[in-house]
mmCIF file of C-alpha atoms in Angstrom:
data_model
loop_
_atom_site.group_PDB
_atom_site.id
_atom_site.type_symbol
_atom_site.label_atom_id
_atom_site.label_comp_id
_atom_site.label_asym_id
_atom_site.label_seq_id
_atom_site.Cartn_x
_atom_site.Cartn_y
_atom_site.Cartn_z
ATOM 1 C CA SER A 12 7.783 58.058 32.691
ATOM 2 C CA THR A 13 6.342 56.112 29.796
ATOM 3 C CA THR A 14 9.774 55.823 28.187
ATOM 4 C CA THR A 15 11.100 53.790 31.121
ATOM 5 C CA LEU A 16 8.029 51.541 31.180
ATOM 6 C CA THR A 17 8.222 50.658 27.490
ATOM 7 C CA THR A 18 11.951 49.886 27.485
ATOM 8 C CA PRO A 19 12.332 46.090 27.205
ATOM 9 C CA GLN A 20 13.517 44.414 30.406
ATOM 10 C CA ASN A 21 16.397 42.583 28.719
ATOM 11 C CA GLN A 22 17.790 45.797 27.271
ATOM 12 C CA VAL A 23 17.782 47.458 30.671
ATOM 13 C CA GLU A 24 19.490 44.449 32.198
ATOM 14 C CA SER A 25 22.209 44.224 29.584
ATOM 15 C CA LEU A 26 22.910 47.930 29.969
ATOM 16 C CA MET A 27 23.169 47.528 33.751
ATOM 17 C CA HIS A 28 25.544 44.600 33.343
ATOM 18 C CA GLU A 29 27.639 46.643 30.978
ATOM 19 C CA MET A 30 27.812 49.504 33.476
ATOM 20 C CA ALA A 31 28.681 47.155 36.308
ATOM 21 C CA ASP A 32 31.469 45.608 34.267
ATOM 22 C CA GLU A 33 32.879 49.018 33.481
ATOM 23 C CA ALA A 34 32.650 50.136 37.083
ATOM 24 C CA GLY A 35 34.281 46.909 38.262
ATOM 25 C CA LEU A 36 37.149 47.374 35.846
ATOM 26 C CA ASP A 37 37.705 50.948 36.960
ATOM 27 C CA LEU A 38 37.617 49.936 40.626
ATOM 28 C CA ASN A 39 40.168 47.198 40.044
ATOM 29 C CA LEU A 40 42.491 49.635 38.313
ATOM 30 C CA GLU A 41 42.294 52.094 41.181
ATOM 31 C CA LEU A 42 42.442 49.675 44.092
ATOM 32 C CA PRO A 43 44.177 46.384 43.355
ATOM 33 C CA GLN A 44 43.633 43.676 45.984
ATOM 34 C CA GLY A 45 47.216 43.769 47.211
ATOM 35 C CA GLN A 46 47.101 47.499 47.711
ATOM 36 C CA THR A 47 44.095 47.466 50.028
ATOM 37 C CA GLY A 48 45.646 44.591 51.957
ATOM 38 C CA SER A 49 48.892 46.408 52.655
ATOM 39 C CA VAL A 50 47.069 49.585 53.710
ATOM 40 C CA GLY A 51 45.207 47.507 56.287
ATOM 41 C CA THR A 52 48.461 46.043 57.543
ATOM 42 C CA SER A 53 49.931 49.527 57.970
ATOM 43 C CA VAL A 54 46.909 50.573 60.009
ATOM 44 C CA ALA A 55 47.305 47.417 62.093
ATOM 45 C CA SER A 56 50.983 48.215 62.701
ATOM 46 C CA ALA A 57 50.096 51.731 63.841
ATOM 47 C CA GLU A 58 47.516 50.287 66.226
ATOM 48 C CA GLN A 59 50.102 47.917 67.695
ATOM 49 C CA ASP A 60 52.419 50.925 68.192
ATOM 50 C CA GLU A 61 49.626 52.660 70.078
ATOM 51 C CA LEU A 62 49.255 49.674 72.427
ATOM 52 C CA SER A 63 53.033 49.660 73.022
ATOM 53 C CA GLN A 64 53.000 53.332 73.963
ATOM 54 C CA ARG A 65 50.101 52.948 76.370
ATOM 55 C CA LEU A 66 51.597 49.827 77.979
ATOM 56 C CA ALA A 67 54.974 51.587 78.340
ATOM 57 C CA LYS A 68 53.285 54.561 80.000
ATOM 58 C CA LEU A 69 51.597 52.325 82.562
ATOM 59 C CA ARG A 70 54.855 50.475 83.193
ATOM 60 C CA ASP A 71 56.730 53.737 83.806
ATOM 61 C CA GLN A 72 54.113 54.962 86.271
ATOM 62 C CA MET A 73 54.890 52.214 88.753
ATOM 63 C CA GLY B 30 31.134 39.401 65.942
ATOM 64 C CA GLY B 31 32.603 35.924 65.915
ATOM 65 C CA VAL B 32 30.564 34.732 62.924
ATOM 66 C CA LEU B 33 31.724 37.604 60.746
ATOM 67 C CA MET B 34 35.323 37.013 61.777
ATOM 68 C CA SER B 35 35.342 33.355 60.804
ATOM 69 C CA ALA B 36 33.591 34.089 57.515
ATOM 70 C CA LYS B 37 36.302 36.577 56.714
ATOM 71 C CA ILE B 38 39.040 34.089 57.530
ATOM 72 C CA ASN B 39 37.483 31.533 55.187
ATOM 73 C CA ALA B 40 37.103 34.041 52.370
ATOM 74 C CA THR B 41 40.676 35.293 52.524
ATOM 75 C CA ASN B 42 43.068 32.529 53.228
ATOM 76 C CA SER B 43 46.400 34.342 53.106
ATOM 77 C CA SER B 44 48.616 34.424 56.193
ATOM 78 C CA GLY B 45 48.695 38.236 56.142
ATOM 79 C CA GLU B 46 44.912 38.448 56.415
ATOM 80 C CA LEU B 47 44.874 35.937 59.266
ATOM 81 C CA ILE B 48 47.489 37.887 61.199
ATOM 82 C CA LYS B 49 45.534 41.091 60.656
ATOM 83 C CA ASN B 50 42.356 39.472 61.964
ATOM 84 C CA TYR B 51 44.089 38.293 65.141
ATOM 85 C CA HIS B 52 45.609 41.748 65.497
ATOM 86 C CA LYS B 53 42.115 43.275 65.321
ATOM 87 C CA GLN B 54 40.785 41.035 68.086
ATOM 88 C CA ALA B 55 43.875 41.562 70.238
ATOM 89 C CA PHE B 56 43.720 45.329 69.728
ATOM 90 C CA GLU B 57 40.077 45.401 70.764
ATOM 91 C CA TYR B 58 40.661 43.362 73.943
ATOM 92 C CA ILE B 59 43.862 45.098 75.060
ATOM 93 C CA SER B 60 42.345 48.533 74.377
ATOM 94 C CA LYS B 61 39.506 47.579 76.722
ATOM 95 C CA ALA B 62 41.998 46.436 79.345
ATOM 96 C CA LEU B 63 43.995 49.661 79.007
ATOM 97 C CA ARG B 64 40.911 51.862 79.370
ATOM 98 C CA ILE B 65 40.200 50.213 82.724
ATOM 99 C CA ASP B 66 43.851 50.077 83.743
ATOM 100 C CA GLU B 67 44.501 53.750 82.906
ATOM 101 C CA ASP B 68 41.542 54.960 84.963
ATOM 102 C CA ASP B 69 42.501 55.266 88.610
ATOM 103 C CA SER B 70 38.909 55.803 89.702
ATOM 104 C CA VAL B 71 37.751 52.270 88.766
ATOM 105 C CA ALA B 72 38.521 48.832 90.160
ATOM 106 C CA LYS B 73 41.225 47.269 88.013
ATOM 107 C CA GLY B 74 40.225 43.667 88.532
ATOM 108 C CA GLU B 75 38.183 43.682 85.357
ATOM 109 C CA ALA B 76 41.196 44.601 83.245
ATOM 110 C CA VAL B 77 42.725 41.182 84.011
ATOM 111 C CA GLN B 78 40.301 39.199 81.846
ATOM 112 C CA TRP B 79 40.682 41.598 78.882
ATOM 113 C CA TYR B 80 44.480 41.416 79.062
ATOM 114 C CA LYS B 81 44.229 37.613 79.090
ATOM 115 C CA LYS B 82 41.919 37.551 76.063
ATOM 116 C CA GLY B 83 44.178 39.995 74.197
ATOM 117 C CA ILE B 84 47.290 37.965 75.039
ATOM 118 C CA ALA B 85 45.630 34.794 73.682
ATOM 119 C CA GLU B 86 44.822 36.544 70.373
ATOM 120 C CA LEU B 87 48.361 37.938 70.076
ATOM 121 C CA GLU B 88 49.766 34.445 70.585
ATOM 122 C CA LYS B 89 47.546 33.058 67.819
ATOM 123 C CA GLY B 90 48.599 35.820 65.435
ATOM 124 C CA ILE B 91 52.282 35.348 66.189
ATOM 125 C CA ALA B 92 52.037 31.583 65.634
ATOM 126 C CA ILE B 93 50.960 32.015 61.994
ATOM 127 C CA GLU B 94 53.665 31.202 59.506
ATOM 128 C CA ILE B 95 54.017 33.851 56.813
ATOM 129 C CA THR B 96 53.904 32.416 53.306
ATOM 130 C CA GLY B 97 56.281 34.063 50.841
ATOM 131 C CA THR B 98 57.881 37.462 51.336
ATOM 132 C CA ASP B 99 55.530 39.694 53.232
ATOM 133 C CA ASP B 100 57.618 42.249 55.092
ATOM 134 C CA ARG B 101 54.624 44.258 56.274
ATOM 135 C CA SER B 102 53.047 41.240 57.926
ATOM 136 C CA LYS B 103 56.423 40.283 59.418
ATOM 137 C CA ARG B 104 56.792 43.741 60.937
ATOM 138 C CA LEU B 105 53.236 43.542 62.276
ATOM 139 C CA GLN B 106 54.066 40.205 63.897
ATOM 140 C CA ASP B 107 57.237 41.697 65.438
ATOM 141 C CA LYS B 108 55.147 44.444 67.017
ATOM 142 C CA MET B 109 52.691 41.851 68.283
ATOM 143 C CA VAL B 110 55.618 39.997 69.937
ATOM 144 C CA THR B 111 56.669 43.233 71.665
ATOM 145 C CA ASN B 112 53.137 43.843 72.908
ATOM 146 C CA LEU B 113 52.756 40.236 74.015
ATOM 147 C CA THR B 114 55.762 40.669 76.320
ATOM 148 C CA MET B 115 54.575 44.067 77.578
ATOM 149 C CA ALA B 116 50.983 42.906 78.138
ATOM 150 C CA LYS B 117 52.189 39.805 80.010
ATOM 151 C CA ASP B 118 54.434 41.945 82.238
ATOM 152 C CA ARG B 119 51.585 44.348 82.910
ATOM 153 C CA LEU B 120 49.177 41.510 83.681
ATOM 154 C CA ALA B 121 51.645 39.902 86.107
ATOM 155 C CA LEU B 122 52.128 43.201 87.918
ATOM 156 C CA LEU B 123 48.404 43.877 88.029
ATOM 157 C CA GLU B 124 47.645 40.415 89.405
ATOM 158 C CA ALA B 125 50.363 40.774 92.046
ATOM 159 C CA THR B 126 48.973 44.186 93.072
ATOM 160 C CA LEU B 127 45.431 42.841 93.263
ATOM 161 C CA ALA B 128 46.578 39.806 95.270
ATOM 162 C CA SER B 129 48.432 41.925 97.839
ATOM 163 C CA LYS B 130 45.448 44.258 98.139
ATOM 164 C CA SER B 131 43.038 41.419 98.882
ATOM 165 C CA LYS B 132 45.492 40.047 101.444
ATOM 166 C CA ASN B 133 45.553 43.385 103.282
ATOM 167 C CA ASN B 134 41.774 43.742 103.343
#
């Protein structure tokens, strides 16, 4: 629309930066770095457990 | 991909992240080995190389010293030690079985 075309570029950019900053802040509040890291480690631990179970099964077959 | 892996290691330098990355590689390799090993309709010789690759990654992950108190990473390493022993035992048995088979043929 004509409204979008006549909006000055720098205003659009500053608004986008503002939105990005707000979104970044919200994201950080919800998912702190340490939290995501420990979730990954729990998944990794569960995967190691899976390998143990499958290796034990093969061992017991012999 | 190897390039992605090393980029990730450089970006996140903590011991926990390193251990997790070695876990991921080891999990991928040993899962491949197990899929071959669990299937009685395929030749098991190919499982040997995947077990060996997985064992090498487990050893690298176990060798990393954990900085600070990181109980989750410690527990992950303990599980990797268990699987290192089990994978080595399995590999030894598999190699012995394959060797005796080729002797009989």
